[in-house]
Structure formats: structure tokens, C-alpha cells
Amino acid sequence: MTFIPYPFVRLVLFLAVGITAYLYFPNGIPERVFVPAMMVLSCLLLTIFAFNRKWNRLVVNPGLLGASCTILLGYILTFYHTGSRNPDHFMHQPIQAQYYKIEIADAVVETNTTWKTKGRITAMRCNGEWLTVSGDVLLYFSRSDFPLPPVYGDVFLINKSPAAIESPGNPGEFNYQQFLSYQQIYHQYFLRQDNLTFVHHRPAHAIIQLSLHLRDWAERILKQHISGKAEQSVAIALVLGINDELDD
């Protein structure tokens, strides 16, 4: 196997290098450098291609320059897809909000004491006005207050601010804060009945809603035909990719 006949593999690998570089050095390249650097590298790359084409042979190998462009592209894409960099993120608003408008944006997982899911903050009410914002949060609904789980597309008004997810307190402890930050989640809610008001049910994406219904249906079928809690958890994890019920 040679490396040259697989351009897609090369592209993915160099993009991965750029993404990894951002994760470890998020402030390594200033934002103001992005456009000039990409323009310079792209112009040099086009010049090399034109030069080689004129002489009808490989006078200058563009491989290293192309790899540099792809790595930089991976870095830039990760920079702009990081939620905390978004100026519209609710965490950047200087005003304390009285209410947050949140929609359920993912499947709901049952834990021992809570319903766990991901929520998306779309607006916050400050000084009598609604501000359009963005940002995902982790939601925990107390099962003692909510016998039935929320579902994808439910929209709530929450009367308290989200809490920042804490960093690990012990050396060598799993960094759950960092793990969630890779999913653009930096805050969480622990909710009781008096913290929220149901507004309406309005799924943002019909395809996601359908896929979640199909996943729930498949999970019920597996549980009907497989006995044993542990066996069910393993089967659901292997077939559907739901690993929340697996033991640590």
C-alpha cells in the first residue's frame, strides 16, 4: 500500500492535525492572521501548480504547501465551530437574565434520580426585553418532580441562570468539563418543578425527531426480546450506540 493513491486519506489526516492543534493550542494562531495566511498559502500553491503546468513536469513539489493549507484550514474550522468563540453565546452576555428560553435538543436519558438531556438556549429575557442568543447546556430534570421525561422539541422558560461545569477536583480524575467542552457544552442545569414553565412543543428538525422515535422503537424491541438488564444494555450499546446504561 502506498500513500500517494489515497488523496482523501491524506486530506482527512492533515485536517485532523489542524483540529488537534487547535484543541491543544486554542490561542496559538491569532484570528487576524487567518485570512492573510490562507491567502498567501493559496497564492503560493496556485503559483506552483501554474509553474509545474508550464514546464509540464514536477519542478516544485506542492505537497508540503498543500499540507500546510489543509492543516491551517482544520485549525480555522475548529476555531469558528467552537461555541465559546461565538459572540452570540449566552455566556458572553453582560446582563443577568430573568428567564432563559430553552428547547430540548437531544434524546432523554434516564438516570437513577434524574432525566438527563441536552438543551439549547435560544433567548434570554433581560430588563424586560428578549435577546436572541445561542449555546447548549446539560439539563437534569429531577424525577421526583417530573414523573414523565421531557421529549425532543419541548420548549421551557427557566427562571434561573445555568451553572458552570466544574473542573475536576482531584489529580488524575476524569476531566468531564473538558469532555463536555468538546461538545460545545460549558454549563448545566439541575431543575425542579418551580424552576421552569412549559411553553410549547415545537421540534426544530423533523428528521431528528423521526430518528429519535425510531431509536426508541428499536430500543423497546430489543428489550422485549433480550432478558437481563446487563445483556440489554450491551445489545443496545452495540446495535444503537446508546451506552448510557452500561456500567462503568
XYZ file of C-alpha atoms in Angstrom:
248
model
C 0.000 0.000 0.000
C 1.352 3.406 -0.969
C 0.250 6.729 0.419
C 0.002 8.702 -2.833
C -3.091 6.990 -4.411
C -5.290 7.939 -1.443
C -5.790 11.723 -1.549
C -8.902 11.621 0.650
C -6.957 9.860 3.419
C -4.221 12.486 3.217
C -6.802 15.274 3.351
C -8.504 13.818 6.425
C -5.215 13.232 8.224
C -3.981 16.786 7.690
C -7.377 18.200 8.703
C -7.165 16.077 11.858
C -3.732 17.533 12.594
C -5.177 21.048 12.348
C -8.141 20.154 14.576
C -5.863 18.552 17.171
C -3.541 21.544 17.075
C -6.442 23.829 17.950
C -7.574 21.596 20.835
C -4.129 21.764 22.427
C -3.222 25.318 21.384
C -6.528 27.225 21.023
C -4.764 30.591 21.128
C -1.738 29.557 19.104
C -2.729 31.484 15.978
C -4.422 34.903 16.287
C -7.704 35.259 14.413
C -6.432 38.282 12.485
C -3.810 36.036 10.844
C -6.315 33.539 9.392
C -7.265 35.337 6.183
C -3.790 36.680 5.250
C -2.162 33.316 5.947
C -4.700 31.392 3.858
C -4.380 33.918 1.018
C -0.592 33.713 0.991
C -0.522 29.917 1.128
C -3.227 29.602 -1.534
C -1.463 32.040 -3.876
C 1.833 30.189 -3.460
C 0.101 26.875 -4.108
C -1.572 28.167 -7.291
C 1.730 29.641 -8.440
C 3.473 26.292 -8.009
C 0.714 24.474 -9.917
C 0.937 27.010 -12.756
C 4.749 26.748 -12.799
C 4.665 22.950 -12.970
C 1.989 23.033 -15.663
C 4.015 25.438 -17.775
C 7.053 23.181 -17.706
C 4.848 20.066 -17.980
C 6.712 18.344 -15.168
C 7.055 18.438 -11.400
C 9.599 21.215 -10.965
C 8.445 22.153 -7.453
C 6.579 19.649 -5.257
C 3.437 21.346 -3.841
C 2.835 18.609 -1.260
C 4.237 20.379 1.796
C 2.471 23.630 0.954
C -0.808 21.816 0.330
C -0.474 20.012 3.643
C 0.128 23.335 5.399
C -3.026 24.809 3.814
C -5.100 21.818 4.913
C -3.738 21.897 8.473
C -4.449 25.610 8.740
C -7.947 25.035 7.347
C -8.613 22.416 10.031
C -7.446 24.854 12.701
C -9.644 27.671 11.362
C -12.745 25.492 11.001
C -12.402 24.256 14.590
C -11.889 27.824 15.815
C -15.137 29.024 14.243
C -17.103 25.922 15.286
C -16.205 26.363 18.949
C -19.289 27.591 20.797
C -17.407 29.705 23.317
C -15.963 31.757 20.434
C -19.434 32.725 19.212
C -20.201 36.326 20.270
C -23.920 35.413 20.443
C -23.285 32.729 23.059
C -25.253 33.405 26.237
C -22.095 33.180 28.343
C -20.842 36.423 26.745
C -23.910 38.476 27.670
C -23.001 41.001 30.395
C -26.566 41.313 31.720
C -28.116 38.915 34.232
C -31.225 37.307 32.730
C -34.555 36.801 34.471
C -35.591 33.965 32.136
C -33.918 31.645 29.677
C -35.804 30.066 26.790
C -34.557 26.534 26.278
C -35.543 23.779 23.861
C -34.809 20.084 24.309
C -32.256 19.302 21.601
C -31.435 15.621 22.100
C -32.726 12.294 23.335
C -33.532 11.978 27.036
C -31.601 9.502 29.180
C -32.969 8.024 32.397
C -30.605 8.000 35.394
C -31.225 6.913 38.985
C -32.634 10.269 40.107
C -32.937 12.453 37.008
C -33.819 12.710 33.333
C -30.678 13.830 31.516
C -30.566 15.534 28.134
C -29.081 18.413 26.167
C -30.846 21.752 25.899
C -30.308 24.679 23.560
C -30.727 28.226 24.858
C -32.306 30.359 22.143
C -33.250 33.533 24.020
C -32.877 35.264 27.375
C -35.043 37.962 28.941
C -33.078 40.908 30.321
C -34.626 44.120 31.657
C -37.968 43.371 30.024
C -36.521 42.569 26.584
C -35.809 39.283 24.845
C -32.308 38.831 23.447
C -31.582 36.184 20.822
C -28.650 34.055 21.980
C -27.212 30.604 21.397
C -25.470 27.906 23.372
C -26.026 24.346 24.580
C -26.414 23.260 28.207
C -26.702 19.958 30.032
C -30.117 19.502 31.652
C -31.022 17.337 34.650
C -34.742 17.071 35.467
C -35.499 15.700 38.935
C -37.548 12.508 38.562
C -39.301 13.209 41.862
C -40.704 16.402 40.321
C -41.100 15.095 36.758
C -42.558 11.561 36.637
C -42.555 11.732 32.829
C -39.473 12.773 30.871
C -39.345 15.795 28.563
C -39.147 14.995 24.864
C -37.238 16.387 21.931
C -38.776 19.680 20.845
C -40.210 20.721 24.220
C -39.602 24.403 24.963
C -39.347 25.770 28.511
C -38.792 29.059 30.289
C -36.295 28.666 33.133
C -36.101 31.247 35.905
C -32.500 30.749 36.991
C -29.057 31.013 35.456
C -27.122 27.928 34.388
C -24.183 26.803 36.498
C -20.715 26.424 35.008
C -19.494 22.833 34.843
C -16.731 22.455 37.396
C -13.241 21.233 36.632
C -12.040 18.005 38.299
C -11.212 18.396 41.968
C -8.729 15.527 42.318
C -5.467 14.748 40.498
C -5.943 12.144 37.782
C -9.718 12.459 37.880
C -11.563 12.235 34.563
C -11.944 15.751 33.174
C -15.687 15.809 32.500
C -15.534 19.565 31.958
C -13.089 19.166 29.081
C -15.055 16.226 27.676
C -18.226 18.324 27.504
C -16.369 21.343 26.125
C -15.516 19.253 23.039
C -19.315 19.001 22.590
C -19.687 22.804 22.998
C -21.293 22.396 26.453
C -19.960 24.557 29.282
C -22.956 24.912 31.651
C -25.619 22.761 33.258
C -28.996 22.941 34.997
C -30.427 20.884 37.852
C -34.151 21.554 37.527
C -37.096 21.246 39.900
C -40.751 21.914 39.190
C -40.623 25.531 40.363
C -37.664 26.357 38.086
C -39.439 26.130 34.761
C -42.600 26.714 32.793
C -43.609 24.663 29.769
C -44.172 26.866 26.693
C -44.925 24.554 23.767
C -43.732 21.537 21.811
C -42.013 22.620 18.608
C -39.284 20.300 17.252
C -36.614 22.189 15.358
C -35.896 19.337 12.924
C -38.487 16.792 11.811
C -35.789 14.352 10.638
C -34.110 14.317 14.068
C -37.496 13.839 15.733
C -38.241 10.880 13.457
C -34.826 9.339 14.075
C -35.311 9.588 17.850
C -38.734 7.920 17.567
C -37.180 5.110 15.518
C -34.383 4.719 18.044
C -36.871 4.484 20.931
C -38.886 1.907 18.982
C -35.775 -0.184 18.275
C -34.748 0.031 21.940
C -38.157 -1.271 23.058
C -37.942 -4.158 20.578
C -34.510 -5.153 21.856
C -35.691 -5.072 25.473
C -38.678 -7.265 24.582
C -36.517 -9.977 23.064
C -33.470 -9.862 25.343
C -33.679 -10.749 29.009
C -31.376 -9.407 31.707
C -30.505 -5.793 32.414
C -26.796 -6.189 31.608
C -27.486 -8.096 28.383
C -29.996 -5.472 27.271
C -27.509 -2.670 27.936
C -24.773 -4.372 25.905
C -27.118 -5.119 22.993
C -28.472 -1.569 22.926
C -24.947 -0.158 23.020
C -23.762 -2.402 20.168
C -26.798 -2.013 17.916
C -27.961 1.543 18.623
C -24.843 3.151 20.097
C -26.622 4.071 23.354
C -24.110 3.405 26.109
C -25.721 5.368 28.960
C -26.973 2.197 30.673
C -23.603 0.445 30.615
C -21.821 0.050 33.940
C -18.534 1.945 34.339
